[in-house]
Tab-separated table of C-alpha atoms and ligand atoms in Angstrom:
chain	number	residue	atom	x	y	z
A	17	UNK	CA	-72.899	134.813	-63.731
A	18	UNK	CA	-76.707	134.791	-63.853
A	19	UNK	CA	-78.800	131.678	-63.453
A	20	UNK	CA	-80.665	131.126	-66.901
A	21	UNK	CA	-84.105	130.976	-67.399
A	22	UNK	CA	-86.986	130.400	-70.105
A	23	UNK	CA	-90.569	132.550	-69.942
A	24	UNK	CA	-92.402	129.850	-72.087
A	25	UNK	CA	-94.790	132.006	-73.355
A	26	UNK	CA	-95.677	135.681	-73.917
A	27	UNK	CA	-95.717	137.314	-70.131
A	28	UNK	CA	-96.403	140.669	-69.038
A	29	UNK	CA	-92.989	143.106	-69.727
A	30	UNK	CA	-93.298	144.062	-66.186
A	31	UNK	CA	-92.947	140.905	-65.220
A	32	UNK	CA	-89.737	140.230	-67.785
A	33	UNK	CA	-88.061	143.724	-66.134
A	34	UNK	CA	-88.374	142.084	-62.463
A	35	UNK	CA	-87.351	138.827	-63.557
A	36	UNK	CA	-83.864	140.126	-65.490
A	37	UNK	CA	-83.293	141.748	-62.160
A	38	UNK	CA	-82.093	138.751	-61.162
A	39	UNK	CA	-81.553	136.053	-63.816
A	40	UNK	CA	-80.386	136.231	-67.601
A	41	UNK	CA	-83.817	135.882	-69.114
A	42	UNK	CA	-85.000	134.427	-72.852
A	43	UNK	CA	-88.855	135.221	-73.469
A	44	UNK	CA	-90.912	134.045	-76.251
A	45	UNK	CA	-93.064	137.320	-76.811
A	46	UNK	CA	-93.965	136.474	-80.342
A	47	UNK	CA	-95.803	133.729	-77.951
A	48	UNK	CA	-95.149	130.272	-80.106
A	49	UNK	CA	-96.265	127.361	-79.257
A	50	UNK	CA	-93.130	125.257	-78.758
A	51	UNK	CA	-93.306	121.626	-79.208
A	52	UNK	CA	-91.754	119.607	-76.323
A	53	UNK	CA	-88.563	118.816	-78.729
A	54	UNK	CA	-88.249	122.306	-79.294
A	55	UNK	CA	-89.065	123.204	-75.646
A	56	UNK	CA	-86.136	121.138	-74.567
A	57	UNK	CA	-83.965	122.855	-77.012
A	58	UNK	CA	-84.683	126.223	-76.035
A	59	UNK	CA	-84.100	124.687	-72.166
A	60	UNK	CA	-80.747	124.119	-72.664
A	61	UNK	CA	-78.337	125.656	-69.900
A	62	UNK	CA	-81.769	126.846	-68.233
A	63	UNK	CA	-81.543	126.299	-64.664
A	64	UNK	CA	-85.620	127.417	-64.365
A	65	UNK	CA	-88.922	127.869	-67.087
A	66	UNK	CA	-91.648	129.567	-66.154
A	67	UNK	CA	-94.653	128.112	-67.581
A	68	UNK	CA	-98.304	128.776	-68.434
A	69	UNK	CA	-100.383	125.262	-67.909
A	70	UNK	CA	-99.713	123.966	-71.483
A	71	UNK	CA	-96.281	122.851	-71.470
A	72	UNK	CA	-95.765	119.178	-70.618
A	73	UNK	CA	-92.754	118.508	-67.963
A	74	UNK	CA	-92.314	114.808	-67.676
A	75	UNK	CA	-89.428	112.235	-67.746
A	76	UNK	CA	-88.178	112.494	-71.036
A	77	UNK	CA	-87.681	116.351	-70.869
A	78	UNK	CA	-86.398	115.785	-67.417
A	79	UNK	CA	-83.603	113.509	-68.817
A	80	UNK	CA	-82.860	115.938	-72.194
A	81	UNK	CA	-82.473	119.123	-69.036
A	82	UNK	CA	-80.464	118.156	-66.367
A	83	UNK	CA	-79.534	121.271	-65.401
A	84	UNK	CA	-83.280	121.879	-64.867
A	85	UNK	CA	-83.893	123.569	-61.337
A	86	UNK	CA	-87.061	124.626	-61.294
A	87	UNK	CA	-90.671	124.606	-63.384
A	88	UNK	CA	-92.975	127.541	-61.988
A	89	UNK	CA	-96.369	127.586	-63.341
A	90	UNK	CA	-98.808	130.348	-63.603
A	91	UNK	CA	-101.474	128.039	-63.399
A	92	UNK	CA	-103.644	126.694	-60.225
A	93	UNK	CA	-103.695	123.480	-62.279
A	94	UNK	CA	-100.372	121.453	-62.681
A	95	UNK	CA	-101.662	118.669	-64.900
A	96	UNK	CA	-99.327	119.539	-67.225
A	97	UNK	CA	-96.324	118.304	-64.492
A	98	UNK	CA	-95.070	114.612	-64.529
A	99	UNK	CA	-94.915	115.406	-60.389
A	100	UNK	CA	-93.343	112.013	-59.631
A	101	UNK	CA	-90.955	112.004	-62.341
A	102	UNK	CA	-89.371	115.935	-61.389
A	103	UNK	CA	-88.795	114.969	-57.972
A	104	UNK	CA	-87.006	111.938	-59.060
A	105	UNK	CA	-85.453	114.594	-61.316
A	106	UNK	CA	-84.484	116.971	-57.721
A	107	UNK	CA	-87.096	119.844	-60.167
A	108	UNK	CA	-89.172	121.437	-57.956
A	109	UNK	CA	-92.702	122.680	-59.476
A	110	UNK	CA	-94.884	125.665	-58.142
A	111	UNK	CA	-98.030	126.644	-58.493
A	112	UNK	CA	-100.151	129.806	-58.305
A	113	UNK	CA	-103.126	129.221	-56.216
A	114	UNK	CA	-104.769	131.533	-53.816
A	115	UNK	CA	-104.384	134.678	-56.138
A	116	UNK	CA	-107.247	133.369	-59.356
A	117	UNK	CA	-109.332	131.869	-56.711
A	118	UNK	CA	-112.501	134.679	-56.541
A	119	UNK	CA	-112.203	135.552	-59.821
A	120	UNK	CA	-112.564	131.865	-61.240
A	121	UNK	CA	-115.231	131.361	-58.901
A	122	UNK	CA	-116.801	134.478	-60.648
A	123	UNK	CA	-116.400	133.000	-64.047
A	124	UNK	CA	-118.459	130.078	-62.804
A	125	UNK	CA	-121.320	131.928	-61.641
A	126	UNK	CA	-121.240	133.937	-64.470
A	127	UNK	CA	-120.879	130.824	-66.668
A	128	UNK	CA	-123.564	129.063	-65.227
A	129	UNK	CA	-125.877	131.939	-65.158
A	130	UNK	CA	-125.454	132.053	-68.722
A	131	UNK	CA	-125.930	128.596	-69.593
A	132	UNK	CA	-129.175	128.245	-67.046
A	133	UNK	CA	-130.662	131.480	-68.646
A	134	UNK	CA	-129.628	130.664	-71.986
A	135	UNK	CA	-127.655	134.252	-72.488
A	136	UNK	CA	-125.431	133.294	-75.758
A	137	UNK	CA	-128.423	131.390	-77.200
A	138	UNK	CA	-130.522	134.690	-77.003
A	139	UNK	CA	-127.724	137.238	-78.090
A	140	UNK	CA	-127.034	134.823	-81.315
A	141	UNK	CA	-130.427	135.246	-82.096
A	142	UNK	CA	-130.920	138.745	-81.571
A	143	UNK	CA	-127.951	139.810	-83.361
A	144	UNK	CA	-128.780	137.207	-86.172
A	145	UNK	CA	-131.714	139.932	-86.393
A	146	UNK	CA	-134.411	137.293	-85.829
A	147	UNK	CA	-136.397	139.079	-82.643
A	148	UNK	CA	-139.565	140.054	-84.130
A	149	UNK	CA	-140.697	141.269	-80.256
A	150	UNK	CA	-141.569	140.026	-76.903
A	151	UNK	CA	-143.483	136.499	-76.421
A	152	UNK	CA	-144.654	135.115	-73.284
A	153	UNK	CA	-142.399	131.989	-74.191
A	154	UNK	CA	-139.445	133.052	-75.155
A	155	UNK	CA	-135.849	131.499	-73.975
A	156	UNK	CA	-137.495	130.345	-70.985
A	157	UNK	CA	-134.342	129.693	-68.917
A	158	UNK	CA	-133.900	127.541	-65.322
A	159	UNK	CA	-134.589	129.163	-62.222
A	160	UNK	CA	-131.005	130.196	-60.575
A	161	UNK	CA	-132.272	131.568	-56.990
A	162	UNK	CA	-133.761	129.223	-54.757
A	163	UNK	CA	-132.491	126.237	-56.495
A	164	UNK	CA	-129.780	123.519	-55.837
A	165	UNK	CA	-126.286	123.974	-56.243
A	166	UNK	CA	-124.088	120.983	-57.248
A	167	UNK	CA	-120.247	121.096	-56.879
A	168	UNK	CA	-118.269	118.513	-57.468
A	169	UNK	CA	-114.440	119.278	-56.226
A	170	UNK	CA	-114.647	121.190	-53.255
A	171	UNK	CA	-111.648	123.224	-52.804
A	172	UNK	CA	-110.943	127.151	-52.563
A	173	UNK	CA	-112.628	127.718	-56.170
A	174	UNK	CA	-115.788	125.666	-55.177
A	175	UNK	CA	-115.994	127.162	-51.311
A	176	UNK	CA	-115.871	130.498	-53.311
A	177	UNK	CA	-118.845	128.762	-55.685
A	178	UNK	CA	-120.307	128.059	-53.065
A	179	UNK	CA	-120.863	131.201	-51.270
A	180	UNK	CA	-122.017	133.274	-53.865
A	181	UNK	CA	-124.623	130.635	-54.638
A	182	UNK	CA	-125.753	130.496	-51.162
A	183	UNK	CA	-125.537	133.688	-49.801
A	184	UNK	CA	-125.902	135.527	-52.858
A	185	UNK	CA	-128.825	133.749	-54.549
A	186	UNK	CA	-130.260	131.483	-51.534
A	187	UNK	CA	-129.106	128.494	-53.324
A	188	UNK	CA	-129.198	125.221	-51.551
A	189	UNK	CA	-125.449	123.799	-51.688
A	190	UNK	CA	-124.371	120.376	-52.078
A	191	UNK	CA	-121.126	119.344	-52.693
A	192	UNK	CA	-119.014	116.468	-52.821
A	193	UNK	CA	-115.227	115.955	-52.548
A	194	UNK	CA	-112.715	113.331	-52.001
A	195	UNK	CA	-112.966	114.006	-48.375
A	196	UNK	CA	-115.347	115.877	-45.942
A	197	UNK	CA	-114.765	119.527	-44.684
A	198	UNK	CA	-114.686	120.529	-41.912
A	199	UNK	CA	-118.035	121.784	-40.322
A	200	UNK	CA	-116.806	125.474	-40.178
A	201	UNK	CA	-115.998	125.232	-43.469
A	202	UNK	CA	-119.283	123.666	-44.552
A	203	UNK	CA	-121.300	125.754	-42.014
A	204	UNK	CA	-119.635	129.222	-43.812
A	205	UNK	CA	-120.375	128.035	-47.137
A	206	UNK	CA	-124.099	126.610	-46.286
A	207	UNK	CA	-122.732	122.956	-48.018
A	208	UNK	CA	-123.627	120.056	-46.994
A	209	UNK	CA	-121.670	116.825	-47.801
A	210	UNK	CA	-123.444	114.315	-49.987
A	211	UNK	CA	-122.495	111.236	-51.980
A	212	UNK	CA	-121.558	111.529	-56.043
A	213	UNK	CA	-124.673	109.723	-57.135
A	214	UNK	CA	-127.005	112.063	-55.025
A	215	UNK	CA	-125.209	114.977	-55.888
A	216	UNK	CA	-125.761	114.427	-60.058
A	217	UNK	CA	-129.349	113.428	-59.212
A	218	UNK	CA	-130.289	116.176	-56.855
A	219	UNK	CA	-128.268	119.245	-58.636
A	220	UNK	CA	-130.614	122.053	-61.013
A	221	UNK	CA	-127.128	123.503	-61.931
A	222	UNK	CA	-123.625	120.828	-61.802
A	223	UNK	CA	-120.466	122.771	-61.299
A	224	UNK	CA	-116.998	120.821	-61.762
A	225	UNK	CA	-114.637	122.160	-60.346
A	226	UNK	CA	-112.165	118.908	-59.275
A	227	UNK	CA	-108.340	119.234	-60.154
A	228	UNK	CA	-107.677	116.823	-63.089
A	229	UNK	CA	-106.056	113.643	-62.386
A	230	UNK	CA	-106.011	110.365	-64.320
A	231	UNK	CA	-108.761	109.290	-61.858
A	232	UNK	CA	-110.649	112.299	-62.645
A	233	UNK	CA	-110.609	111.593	-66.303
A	234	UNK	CA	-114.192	111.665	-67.544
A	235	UNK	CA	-115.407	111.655	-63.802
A	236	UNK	CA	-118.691	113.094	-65.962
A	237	UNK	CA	-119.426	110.639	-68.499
A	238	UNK	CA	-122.268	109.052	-70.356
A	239	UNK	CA	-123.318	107.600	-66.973
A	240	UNK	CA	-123.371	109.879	-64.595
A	241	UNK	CA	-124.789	112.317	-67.150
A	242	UNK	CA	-128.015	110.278	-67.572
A	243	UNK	CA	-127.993	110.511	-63.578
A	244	UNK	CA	-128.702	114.147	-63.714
A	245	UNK	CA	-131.881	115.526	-64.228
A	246	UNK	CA	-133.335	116.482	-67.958
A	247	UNK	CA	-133.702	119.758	-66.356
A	248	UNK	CA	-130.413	119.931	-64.803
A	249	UNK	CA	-127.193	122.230	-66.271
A	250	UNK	CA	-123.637	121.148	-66.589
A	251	UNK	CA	-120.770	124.013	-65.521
A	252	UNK	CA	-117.128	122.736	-66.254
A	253	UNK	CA	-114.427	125.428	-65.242
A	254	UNK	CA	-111.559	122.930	-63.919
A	255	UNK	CA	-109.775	120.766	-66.866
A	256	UNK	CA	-110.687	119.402	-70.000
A	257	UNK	CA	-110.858	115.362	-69.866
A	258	UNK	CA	-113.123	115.220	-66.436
A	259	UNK	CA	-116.592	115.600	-69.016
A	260	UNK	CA	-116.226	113.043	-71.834
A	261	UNK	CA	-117.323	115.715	-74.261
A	262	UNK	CA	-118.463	113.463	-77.079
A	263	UNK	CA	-121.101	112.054	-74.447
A	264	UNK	CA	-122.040	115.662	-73.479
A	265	UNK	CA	-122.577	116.453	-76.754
A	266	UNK	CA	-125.059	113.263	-76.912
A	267	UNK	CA	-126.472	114.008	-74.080
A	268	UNK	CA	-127.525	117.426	-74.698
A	269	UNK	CA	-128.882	116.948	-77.900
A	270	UNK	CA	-130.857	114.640	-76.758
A	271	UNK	CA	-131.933	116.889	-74.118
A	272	UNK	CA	-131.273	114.287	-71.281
A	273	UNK	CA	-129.764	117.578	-70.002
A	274	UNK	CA	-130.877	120.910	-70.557
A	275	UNK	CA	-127.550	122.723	-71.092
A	276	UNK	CA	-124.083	123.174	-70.849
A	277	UNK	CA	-121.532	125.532	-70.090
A	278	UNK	CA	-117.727	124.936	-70.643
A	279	UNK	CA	-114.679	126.668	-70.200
A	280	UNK	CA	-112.716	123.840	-70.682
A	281	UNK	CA	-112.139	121.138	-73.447
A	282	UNK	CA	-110.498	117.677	-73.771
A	283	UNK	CA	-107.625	118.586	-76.222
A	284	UNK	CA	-108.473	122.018	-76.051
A	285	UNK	CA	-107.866	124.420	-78.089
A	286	UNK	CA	-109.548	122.008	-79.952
A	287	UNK	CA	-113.650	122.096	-79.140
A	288	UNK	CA	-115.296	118.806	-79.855
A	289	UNK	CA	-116.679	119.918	-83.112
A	290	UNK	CA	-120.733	118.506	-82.258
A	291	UNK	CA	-120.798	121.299	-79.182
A	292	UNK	CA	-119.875	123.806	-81.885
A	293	UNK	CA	-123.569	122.970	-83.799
A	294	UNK	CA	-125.503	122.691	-80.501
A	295	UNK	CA	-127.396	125.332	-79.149
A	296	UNK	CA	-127.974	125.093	-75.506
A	297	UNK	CA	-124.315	125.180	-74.933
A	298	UNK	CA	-122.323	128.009	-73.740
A	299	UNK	CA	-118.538	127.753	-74.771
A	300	UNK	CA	-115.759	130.139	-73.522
A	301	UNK	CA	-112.098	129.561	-74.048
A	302	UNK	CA	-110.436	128.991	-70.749
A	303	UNK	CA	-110.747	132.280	-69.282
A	304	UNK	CA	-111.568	131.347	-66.128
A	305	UNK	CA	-108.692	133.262	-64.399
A	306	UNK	CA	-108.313	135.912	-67.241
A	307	UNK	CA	-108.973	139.358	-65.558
A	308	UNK	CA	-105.636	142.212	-65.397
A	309	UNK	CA	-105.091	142.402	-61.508
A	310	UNK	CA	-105.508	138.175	-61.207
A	311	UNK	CA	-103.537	137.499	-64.370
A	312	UNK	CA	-100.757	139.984	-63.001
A	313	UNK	CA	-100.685	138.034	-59.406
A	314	UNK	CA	-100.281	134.904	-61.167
A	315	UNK	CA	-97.331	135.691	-63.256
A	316	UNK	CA	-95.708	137.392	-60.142
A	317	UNK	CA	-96.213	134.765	-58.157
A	318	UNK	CA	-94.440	132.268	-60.772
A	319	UNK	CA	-91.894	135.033	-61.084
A	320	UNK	CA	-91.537	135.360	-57.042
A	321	UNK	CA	-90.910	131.524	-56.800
A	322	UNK	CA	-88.442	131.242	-59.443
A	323	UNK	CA	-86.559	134.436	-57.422
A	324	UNK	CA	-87.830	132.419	-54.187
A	325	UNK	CA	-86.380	129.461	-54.794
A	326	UNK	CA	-83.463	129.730	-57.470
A	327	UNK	CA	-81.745	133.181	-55.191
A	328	UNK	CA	-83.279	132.509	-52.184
A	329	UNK	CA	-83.876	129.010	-52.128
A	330	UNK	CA	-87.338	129.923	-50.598
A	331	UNK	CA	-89.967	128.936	-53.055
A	332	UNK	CA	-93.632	130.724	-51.868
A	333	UNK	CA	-95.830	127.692	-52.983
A	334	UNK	CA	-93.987	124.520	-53.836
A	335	UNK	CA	-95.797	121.256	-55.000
A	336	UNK	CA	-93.149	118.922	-54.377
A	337	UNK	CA	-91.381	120.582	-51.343
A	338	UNK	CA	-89.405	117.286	-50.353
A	339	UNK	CA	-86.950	118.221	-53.173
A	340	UNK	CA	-86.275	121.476	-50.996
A	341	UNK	CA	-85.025	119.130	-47.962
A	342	UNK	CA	-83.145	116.392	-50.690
B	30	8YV	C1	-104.845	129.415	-66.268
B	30	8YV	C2	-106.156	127.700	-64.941
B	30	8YV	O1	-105.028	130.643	-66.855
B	30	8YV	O2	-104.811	128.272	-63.115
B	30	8YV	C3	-105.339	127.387	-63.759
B	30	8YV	O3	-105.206	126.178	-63.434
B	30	8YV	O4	-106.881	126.886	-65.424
B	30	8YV	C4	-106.120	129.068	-65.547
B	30	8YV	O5	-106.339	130.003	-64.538
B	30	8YV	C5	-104.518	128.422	-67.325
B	30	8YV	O6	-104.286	127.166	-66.761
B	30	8YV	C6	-103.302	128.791	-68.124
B	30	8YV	O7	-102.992	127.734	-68.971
């Protein structure tokens, strides 16, 4: 017989074909948006789940599955994993990293380009049919070349930042991390290493890109936003909950910053409902990773370790790997 498994949300049908190749598969291609009480009921007899980001593992589902083998995420990100408790459970959890990383580094160019240029601003305006003509003042925007490049999380997605700020638009590079890299690293990606309270006072454009973690939660708060400069902007493309929005929201409409650009929300789908009325933010729903090839390599690679690790017992990029050895 077939191990079981659950595709928590709608998934690519090429995907589904290479996945019934080896397991007896239930989808959810109408794509709803299980609770976790009806999660765990669909879970039942399911040996694996592939899952998206939004679907919360933690003890209690862990104790309503125990036939639970295996939670592969096509997500980077595996905030939504209770980590400690699915090892205590024997679950190992995957990841998909590696495969989004350029492209999520090209949303947050293209994301803070926007927001230092004030792009959506402008097109609102223009299609609101309010451009009379050209004025020597108009949506004057922050310089992007030549300036300095904040990052604060400095792992594949900011090194990739990082690059195209400094070698594509001779941006100076700053960046700090929980811990130092190496000088090859740094040297490649023209960073240099600087402490948190220099990097929010010294940045013209702030890009977050730190995995969340309770001690990340609202790393960028009312505080360290009236650090940064009035002139400086704010790029979030890692996890809702690091930028206390509400204080954001304060903060730019008081113009203590200049502007904002966020791809990701505490609670989202839910956007704090002052950034909505405020115009020197840009908003875009989490689509950091969302391009065809990238989206593709992430669900195969959540399909290749349920295969990996539930026929082969070779996972490709476990989290938790001493549950592979238990
Ligand atoms: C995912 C992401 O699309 O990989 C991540 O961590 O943030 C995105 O690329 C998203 O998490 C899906 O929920």
């Amino acid at each position: 017989m077939l191990p079981k498994i659950l595709i928590a949300r709608a998934i690519f049908p090429e995907v589904i074909a290479k996945l019934a190749q080896h397991f007896e598969v239930t989808t959810n291609q109408d794509d709803v948006l299980w609770s976790q009480p009806e999660l765990i009921v669909k879970l039942a007899g399911m040996q694996g789940v592939f899952t998206t980001g939004g679907e919360r593992i933690d003890a209690t589902l862990l104790a309503a599955c125990p036939q639970l083998r295996i939670c592969a995420n096509m997500a980077v990100g595996y905030n939504n994993f209770d980590l400690d408790a699915m090892s205590a459970a024997g679950v190992l959890g995957t990841n998909a990293p590696d495969v989004l990383t350029d492209t999520t580094a090209d949303l947050g160019f293209a994301l803070l380009m926007a927001t230092a240029r004030r792009m959506a601003e402008a097109e609102r305006f223009l299609r609101a049919g309010l451009w009379s003509g050209w004025r020597f003042d108009s949506f004057i925007g922050a310089e992007i070349h030549g300036s300095t490049l904040g990052i604060l999380g400095m792992g594949r997605i900011g090194q990739g930042l990082a690059r195209r700020g400094a070698h594509g638009f001779g941006m100076k590079v700053i960046y700090h991390n929980r811990s130092r890299l190496d000088a090859a690293i740094e040297a490649d990606c023209r960073a240099s290493y600087v402490g948190k309270e220099e990097l929010l006072r010294s940045a013209d454009h702030l890009v977050l890109v730190l995995p969340y973690s309770a001690a990340a939660h609202h790393a960028i708060g009312a505080l360290e936003l009236a650090q940064m400069k009035p002139t400086a902007t704010l790029v979030n493309i890692a996890r809702g909950g690091i930028v206390d929005d509400a204080a954001l929201a304060q903060a730019l409409r008081k113009r203590t910053i200049a502007a904002a650009g966020l791809d990701v929300f505490e609670g989202e789908p839910k956007v704090h409902p002052d950034l909505l009325t405020l115009p020197n933010v840009v908003l875009t729903p989490h689509i950091g990773s969302a391009t065809l090839p990238t989206r593709l390599a992430m669900a195969n690679l959540a399909a290749d370790n349920l295969i990996g690790y539930l026929v082969h017992k070779k996972p490709l990029t476990p989290l938790n790997p001493a549950v592979l050895s238990a």
